[in-house]
JSON list of C-alpha atoms in Angstrom, two decimals:
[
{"chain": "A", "resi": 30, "resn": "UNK", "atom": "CA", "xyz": [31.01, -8.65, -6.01]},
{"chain": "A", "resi": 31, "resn": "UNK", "atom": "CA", "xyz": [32.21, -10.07, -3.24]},
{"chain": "A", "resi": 32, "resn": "UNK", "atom": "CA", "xyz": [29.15, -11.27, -0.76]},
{"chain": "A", "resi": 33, "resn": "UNK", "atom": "CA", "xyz": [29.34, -9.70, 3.14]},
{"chain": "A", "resi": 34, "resn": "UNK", "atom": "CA", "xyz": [29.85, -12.71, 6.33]},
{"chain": "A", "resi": 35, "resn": "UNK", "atom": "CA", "xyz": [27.50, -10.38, 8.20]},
{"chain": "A", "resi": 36, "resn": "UNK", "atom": "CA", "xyz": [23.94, -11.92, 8.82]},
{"chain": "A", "resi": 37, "resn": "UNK", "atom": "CA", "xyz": [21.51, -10.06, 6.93]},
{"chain": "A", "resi": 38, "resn": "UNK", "atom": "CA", "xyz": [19.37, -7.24, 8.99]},
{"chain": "A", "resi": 39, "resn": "UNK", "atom": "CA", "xyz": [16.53, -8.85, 10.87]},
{"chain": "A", "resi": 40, "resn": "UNK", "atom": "CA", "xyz": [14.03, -5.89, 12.62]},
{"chain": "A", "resi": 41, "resn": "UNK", "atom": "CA", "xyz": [12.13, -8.73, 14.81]},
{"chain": "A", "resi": 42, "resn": "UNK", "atom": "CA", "xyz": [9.12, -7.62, 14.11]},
{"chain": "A", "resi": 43, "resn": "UNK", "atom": "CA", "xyz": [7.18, -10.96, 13.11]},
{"chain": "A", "resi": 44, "resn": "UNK", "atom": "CA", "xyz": [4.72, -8.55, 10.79]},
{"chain": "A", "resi": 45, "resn": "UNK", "atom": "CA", "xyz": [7.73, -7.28, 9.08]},
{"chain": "A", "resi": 46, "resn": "UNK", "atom": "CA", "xyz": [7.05, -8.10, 5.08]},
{"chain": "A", "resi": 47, "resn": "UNK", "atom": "CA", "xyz": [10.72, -7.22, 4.27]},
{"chain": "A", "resi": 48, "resn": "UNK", "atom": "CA", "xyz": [12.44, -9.35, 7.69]},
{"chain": "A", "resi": 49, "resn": "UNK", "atom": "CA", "xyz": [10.70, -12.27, 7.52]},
{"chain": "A", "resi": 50, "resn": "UNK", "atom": "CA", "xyz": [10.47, -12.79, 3.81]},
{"chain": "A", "resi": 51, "resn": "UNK", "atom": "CA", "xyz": [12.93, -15.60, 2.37]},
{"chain": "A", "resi": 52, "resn": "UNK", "atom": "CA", "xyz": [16.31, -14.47, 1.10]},
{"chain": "A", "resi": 53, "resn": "UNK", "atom": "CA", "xyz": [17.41, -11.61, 3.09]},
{"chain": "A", "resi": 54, "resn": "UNK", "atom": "CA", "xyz": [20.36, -9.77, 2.31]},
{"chain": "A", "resi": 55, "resn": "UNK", "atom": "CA", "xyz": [22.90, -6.68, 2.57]},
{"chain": "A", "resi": 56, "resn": "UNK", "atom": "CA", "xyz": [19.90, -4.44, 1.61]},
{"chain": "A", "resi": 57, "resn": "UNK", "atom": "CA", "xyz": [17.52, -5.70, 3.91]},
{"chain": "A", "resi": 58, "resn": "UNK", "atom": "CA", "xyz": [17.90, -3.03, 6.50]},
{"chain": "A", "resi": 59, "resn": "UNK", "atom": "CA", "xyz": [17.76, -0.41, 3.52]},
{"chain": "A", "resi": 60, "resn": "UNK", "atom": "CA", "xyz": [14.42, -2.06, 2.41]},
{"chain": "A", "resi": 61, "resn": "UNK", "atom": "CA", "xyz": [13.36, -2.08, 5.83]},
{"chain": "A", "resi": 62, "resn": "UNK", "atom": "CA", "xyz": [14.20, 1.07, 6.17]},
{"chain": "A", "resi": 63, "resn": "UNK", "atom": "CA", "xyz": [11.89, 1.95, 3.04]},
{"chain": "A", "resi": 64, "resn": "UNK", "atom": "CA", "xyz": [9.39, 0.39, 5.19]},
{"chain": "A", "resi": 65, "resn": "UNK", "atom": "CA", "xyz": [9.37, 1.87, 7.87]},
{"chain": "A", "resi": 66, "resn": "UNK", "atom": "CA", "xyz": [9.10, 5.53, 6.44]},
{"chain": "A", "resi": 67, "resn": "UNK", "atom": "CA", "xyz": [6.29, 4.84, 4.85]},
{"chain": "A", "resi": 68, "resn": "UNK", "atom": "CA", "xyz": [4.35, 3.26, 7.23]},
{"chain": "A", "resi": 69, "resn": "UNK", "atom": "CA", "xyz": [5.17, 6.28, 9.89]},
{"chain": "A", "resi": 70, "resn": "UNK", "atom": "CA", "xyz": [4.59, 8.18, 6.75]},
{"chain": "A", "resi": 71, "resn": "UNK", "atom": "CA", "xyz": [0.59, 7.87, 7.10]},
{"chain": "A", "resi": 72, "resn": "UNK", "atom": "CA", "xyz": [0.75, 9.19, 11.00]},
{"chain": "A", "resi": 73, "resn": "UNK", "atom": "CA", "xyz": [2.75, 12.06, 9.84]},
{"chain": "A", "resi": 74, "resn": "UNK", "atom": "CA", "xyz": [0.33, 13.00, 7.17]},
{"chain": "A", "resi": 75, "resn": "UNK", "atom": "CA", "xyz": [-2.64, 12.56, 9.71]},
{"chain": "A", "resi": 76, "resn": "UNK", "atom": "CA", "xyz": [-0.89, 15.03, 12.07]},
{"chain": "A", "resi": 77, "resn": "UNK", "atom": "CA", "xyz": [-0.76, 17.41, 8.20]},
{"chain": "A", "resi": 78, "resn": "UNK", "atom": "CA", "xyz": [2.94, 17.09, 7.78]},
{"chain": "A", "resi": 79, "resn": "UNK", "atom": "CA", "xyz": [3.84, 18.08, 4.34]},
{"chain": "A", "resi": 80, "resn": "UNK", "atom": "CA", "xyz": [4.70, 15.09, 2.09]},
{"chain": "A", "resi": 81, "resn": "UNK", "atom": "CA", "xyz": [7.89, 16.62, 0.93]},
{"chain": "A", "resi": 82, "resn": "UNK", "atom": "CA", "xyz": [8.89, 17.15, 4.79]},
{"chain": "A", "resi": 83, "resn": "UNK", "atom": "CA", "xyz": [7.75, 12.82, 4.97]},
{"chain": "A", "resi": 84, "resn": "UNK", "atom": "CA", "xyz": [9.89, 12.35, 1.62]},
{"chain": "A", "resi": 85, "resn": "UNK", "atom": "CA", "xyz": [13.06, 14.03, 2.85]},
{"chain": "A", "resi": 86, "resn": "UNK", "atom": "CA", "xyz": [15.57, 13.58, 5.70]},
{"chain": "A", "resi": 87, "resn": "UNK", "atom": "CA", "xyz": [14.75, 9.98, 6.44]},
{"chain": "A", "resi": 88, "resn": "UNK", "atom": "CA", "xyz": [17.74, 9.35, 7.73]},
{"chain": "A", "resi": 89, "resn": "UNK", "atom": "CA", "xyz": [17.43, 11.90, 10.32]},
{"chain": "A", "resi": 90, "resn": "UNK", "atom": "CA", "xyz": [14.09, 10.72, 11.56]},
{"chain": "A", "resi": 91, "resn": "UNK", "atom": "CA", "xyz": [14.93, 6.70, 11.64]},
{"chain": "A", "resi": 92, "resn": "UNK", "atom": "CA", "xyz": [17.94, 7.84, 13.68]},
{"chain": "A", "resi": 93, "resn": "UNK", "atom": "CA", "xyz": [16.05, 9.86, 16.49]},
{"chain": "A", "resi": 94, "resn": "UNK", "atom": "CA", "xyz": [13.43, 6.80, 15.87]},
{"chain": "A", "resi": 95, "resn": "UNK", "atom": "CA", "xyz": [16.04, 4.67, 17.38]},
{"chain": "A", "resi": 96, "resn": "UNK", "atom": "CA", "xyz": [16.52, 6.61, 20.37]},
{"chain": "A", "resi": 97, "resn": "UNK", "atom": "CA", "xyz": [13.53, 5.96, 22.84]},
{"chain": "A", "resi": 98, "resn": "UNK", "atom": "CA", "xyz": [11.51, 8.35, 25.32]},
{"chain": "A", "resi": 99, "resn": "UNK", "atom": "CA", "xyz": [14.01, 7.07, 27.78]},
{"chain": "A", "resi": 100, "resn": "UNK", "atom": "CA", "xyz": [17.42, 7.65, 26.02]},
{"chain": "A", "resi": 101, "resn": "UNK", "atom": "CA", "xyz": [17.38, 3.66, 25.28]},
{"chain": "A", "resi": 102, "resn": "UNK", "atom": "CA", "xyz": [19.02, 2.63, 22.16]},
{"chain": "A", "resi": 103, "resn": "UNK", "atom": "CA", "xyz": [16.89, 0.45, 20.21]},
{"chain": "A", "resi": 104, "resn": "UNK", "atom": "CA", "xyz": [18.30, -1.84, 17.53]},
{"chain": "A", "resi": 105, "resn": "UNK", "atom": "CA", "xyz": [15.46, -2.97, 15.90]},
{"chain": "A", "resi": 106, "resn": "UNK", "atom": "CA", "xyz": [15.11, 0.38, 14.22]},
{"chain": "A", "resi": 107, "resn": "UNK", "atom": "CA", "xyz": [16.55, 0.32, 10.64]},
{"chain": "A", "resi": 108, "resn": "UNK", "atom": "CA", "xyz": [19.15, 3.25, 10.82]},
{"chain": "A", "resi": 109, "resn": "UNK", "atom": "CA", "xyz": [20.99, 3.36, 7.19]},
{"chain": "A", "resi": 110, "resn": "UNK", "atom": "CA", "xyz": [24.69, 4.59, 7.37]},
{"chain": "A", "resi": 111, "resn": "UNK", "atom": "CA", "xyz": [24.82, 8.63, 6.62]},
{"chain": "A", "resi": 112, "resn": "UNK", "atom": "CA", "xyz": [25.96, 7.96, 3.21]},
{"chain": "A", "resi": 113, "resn": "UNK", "atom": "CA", "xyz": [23.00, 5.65, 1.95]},
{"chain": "A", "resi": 114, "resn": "UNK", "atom": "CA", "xyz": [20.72, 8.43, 3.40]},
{"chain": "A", "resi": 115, "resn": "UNK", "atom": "CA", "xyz": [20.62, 9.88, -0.10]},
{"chain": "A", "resi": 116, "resn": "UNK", "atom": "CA", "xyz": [19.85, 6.87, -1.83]},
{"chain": "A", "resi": 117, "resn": "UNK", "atom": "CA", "xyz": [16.78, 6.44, 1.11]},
{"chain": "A", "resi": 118, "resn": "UNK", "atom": "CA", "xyz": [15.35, 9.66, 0.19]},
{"chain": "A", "resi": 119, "resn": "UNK", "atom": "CA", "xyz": [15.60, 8.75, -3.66]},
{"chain": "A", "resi": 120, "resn": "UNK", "atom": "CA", "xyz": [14.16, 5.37, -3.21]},
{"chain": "A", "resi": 121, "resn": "UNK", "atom": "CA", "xyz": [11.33, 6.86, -0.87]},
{"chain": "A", "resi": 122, "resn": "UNK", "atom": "CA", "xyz": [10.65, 9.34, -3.54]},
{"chain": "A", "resi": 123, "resn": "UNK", "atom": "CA", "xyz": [10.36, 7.23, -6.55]},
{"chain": "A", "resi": 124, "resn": "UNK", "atom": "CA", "xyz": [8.78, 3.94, -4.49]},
{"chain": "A", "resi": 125, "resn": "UNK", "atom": "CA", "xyz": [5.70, 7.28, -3.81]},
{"chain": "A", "resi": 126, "resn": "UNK", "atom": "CA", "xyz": [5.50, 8.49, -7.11]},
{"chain": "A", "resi": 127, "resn": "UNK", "atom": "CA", "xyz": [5.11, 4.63, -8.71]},
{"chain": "A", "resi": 128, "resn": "UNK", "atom": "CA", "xyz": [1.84, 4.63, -5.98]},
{"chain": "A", "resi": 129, "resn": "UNK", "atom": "CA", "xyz": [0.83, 7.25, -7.63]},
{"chain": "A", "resi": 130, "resn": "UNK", "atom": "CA", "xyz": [1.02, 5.82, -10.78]},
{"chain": "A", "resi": 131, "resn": "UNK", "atom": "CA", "xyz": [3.82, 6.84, -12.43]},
{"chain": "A", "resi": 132, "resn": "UNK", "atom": "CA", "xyz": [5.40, 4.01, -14.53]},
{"chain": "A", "resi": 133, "resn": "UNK", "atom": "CA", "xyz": [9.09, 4.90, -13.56]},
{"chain": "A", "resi": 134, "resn": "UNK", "atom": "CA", "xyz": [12.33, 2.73, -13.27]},
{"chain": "A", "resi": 135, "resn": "UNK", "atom": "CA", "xyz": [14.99, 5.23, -12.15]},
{"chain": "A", "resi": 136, "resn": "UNK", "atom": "CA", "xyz": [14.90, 7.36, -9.30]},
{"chain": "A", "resi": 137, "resn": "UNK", "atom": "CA", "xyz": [16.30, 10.31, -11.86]},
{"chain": "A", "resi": 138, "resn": "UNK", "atom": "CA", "xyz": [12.96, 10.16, -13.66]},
{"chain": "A", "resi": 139, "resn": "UNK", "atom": "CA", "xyz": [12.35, 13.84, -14.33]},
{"chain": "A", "resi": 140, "resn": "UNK", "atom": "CA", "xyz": [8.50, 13.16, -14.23]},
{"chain": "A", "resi": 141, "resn": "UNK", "atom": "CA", "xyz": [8.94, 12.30, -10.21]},
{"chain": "A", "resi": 142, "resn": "UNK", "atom": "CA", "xyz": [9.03, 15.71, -9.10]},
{"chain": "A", "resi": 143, "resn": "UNK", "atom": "CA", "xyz": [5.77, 16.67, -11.03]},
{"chain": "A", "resi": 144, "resn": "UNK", "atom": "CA", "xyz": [3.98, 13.63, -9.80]},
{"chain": "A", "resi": 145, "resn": "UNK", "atom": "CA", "xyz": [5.04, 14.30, -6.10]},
{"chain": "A", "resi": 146, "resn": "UNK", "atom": "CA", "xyz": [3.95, 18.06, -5.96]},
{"chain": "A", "resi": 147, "resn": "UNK", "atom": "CA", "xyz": [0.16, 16.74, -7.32]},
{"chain": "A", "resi": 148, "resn": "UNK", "atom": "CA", "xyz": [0.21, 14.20, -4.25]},
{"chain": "A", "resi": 149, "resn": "UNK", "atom": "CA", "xyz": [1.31, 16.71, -1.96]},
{"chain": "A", "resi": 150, "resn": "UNK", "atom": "CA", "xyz": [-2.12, 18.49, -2.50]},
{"chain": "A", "resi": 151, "resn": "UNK", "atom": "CA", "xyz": [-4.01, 15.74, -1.57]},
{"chain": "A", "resi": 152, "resn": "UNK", "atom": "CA", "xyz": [-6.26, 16.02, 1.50]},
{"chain": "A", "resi": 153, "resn": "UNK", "atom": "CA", "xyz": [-4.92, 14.37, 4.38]},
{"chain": "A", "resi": 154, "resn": "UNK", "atom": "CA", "xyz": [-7.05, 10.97, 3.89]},
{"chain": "A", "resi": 155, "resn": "UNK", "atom": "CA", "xyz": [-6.02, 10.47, 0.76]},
{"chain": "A", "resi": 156, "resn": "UNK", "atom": "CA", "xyz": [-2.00, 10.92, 1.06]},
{"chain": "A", "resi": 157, "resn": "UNK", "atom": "CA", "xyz": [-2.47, 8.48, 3.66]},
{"chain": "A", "resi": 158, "resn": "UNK", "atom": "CA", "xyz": [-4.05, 6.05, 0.99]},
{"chain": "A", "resi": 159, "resn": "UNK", "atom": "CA", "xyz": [-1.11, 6.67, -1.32]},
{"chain": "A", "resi": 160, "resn": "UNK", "atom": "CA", "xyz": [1.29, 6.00, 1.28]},
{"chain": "A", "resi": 161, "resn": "UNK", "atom": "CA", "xyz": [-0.84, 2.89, 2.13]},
{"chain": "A", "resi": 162, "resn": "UNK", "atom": "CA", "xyz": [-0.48, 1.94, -1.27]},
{"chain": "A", "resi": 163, "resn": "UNK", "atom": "CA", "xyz": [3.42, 2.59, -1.42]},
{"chain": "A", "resi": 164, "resn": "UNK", "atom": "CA", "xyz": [4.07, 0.63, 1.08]},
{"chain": "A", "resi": 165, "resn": "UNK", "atom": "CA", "xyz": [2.17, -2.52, 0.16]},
{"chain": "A", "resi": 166, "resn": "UNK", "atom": "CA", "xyz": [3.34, -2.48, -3.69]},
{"chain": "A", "resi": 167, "resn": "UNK", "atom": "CA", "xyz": [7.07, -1.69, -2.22]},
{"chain": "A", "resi": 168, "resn": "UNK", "atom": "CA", "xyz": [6.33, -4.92, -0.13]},
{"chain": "A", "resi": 169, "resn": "UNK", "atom": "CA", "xyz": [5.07, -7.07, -2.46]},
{"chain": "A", "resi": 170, "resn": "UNK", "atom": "CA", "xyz": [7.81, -6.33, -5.12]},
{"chain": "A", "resi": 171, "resn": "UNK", "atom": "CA", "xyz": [10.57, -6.86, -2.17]},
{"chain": "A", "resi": 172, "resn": "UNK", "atom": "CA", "xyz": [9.45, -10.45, -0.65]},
{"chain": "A", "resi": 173, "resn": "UNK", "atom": "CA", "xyz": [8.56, -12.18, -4.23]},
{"chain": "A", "resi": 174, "resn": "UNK", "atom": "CA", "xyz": [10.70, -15.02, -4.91]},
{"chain": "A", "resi": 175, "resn": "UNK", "atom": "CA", "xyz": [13.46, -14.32, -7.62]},
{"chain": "A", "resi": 176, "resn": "UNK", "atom": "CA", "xyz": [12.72, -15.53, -10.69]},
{"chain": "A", "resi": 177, "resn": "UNK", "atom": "CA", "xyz": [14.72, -18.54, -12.09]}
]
């Protein structure tokens, strides 16, 4: 496969687990993108959106993300192309479920579905929790070295 002369997607953000950690790449921006969901995942949940509605369209809400209150553009949002948006909401989906401790390695898992409609009962703290979670075991698995 041939390897892209593009720099590798950088967010700025020096907290940024998936930016700043060594060996960046094409799907940087997609990880970041990950990322990013879930962490504006929790303040959805607190304002008691659904998590299927914080699962799905991710795409849709990194791109009006990246527009600010003042129409500015800003780059440092991770804004997928339209056709990885599908792959996003997949990713998002099964990077939840493994939170909630389901031992899954494909995002066509027929368990995932099962496992996401028991964490969309949770209260409100608690799906907050999980989404903690997701987001710190998707960033630990994304910034550890490759193995030699």
């Amino acid at each position: 496969m041939p390897r892209s002369t593009t720099p590798a997607w950088d967010c700025h953000d020096w907290s940024c687990p998936i930016c700043t950690a060594p060996g960046r790449d094409e799907m940087t921006l997609l990880r970041c993108a990950i990322l990013t969901l879930l962490e504006h995942g929790r303040w959805m949940a607190q304002d008691e959106i659904s998590l299927p509605d914080i699962l799905s369209g991710g795409g849709h809400y990194l791109s009006r993300l990246r527009i600010g209150p003042l129409g500015q553009i800003d780059d440092d949002t991770p804004v997928p192309a339209i056709e990885q948006w599908a792959w996003l909401e997949a990713e998002l989906r099964l990077v939840v479920a493994r939170a909630a401790g389901l031992d899954a390695v494909s995002t066509l898992d027929p368990r995932i579905d099962g496992v996401l409609t028991t964490g969309a009962r949770l209260p409100e703290r608690r799906l907050v929790d999980l989404l903690d979670l997701a987001a710190e075991q998707f960033a630990e698995l994304n910034t550890q070295p490759p193995a030699a």
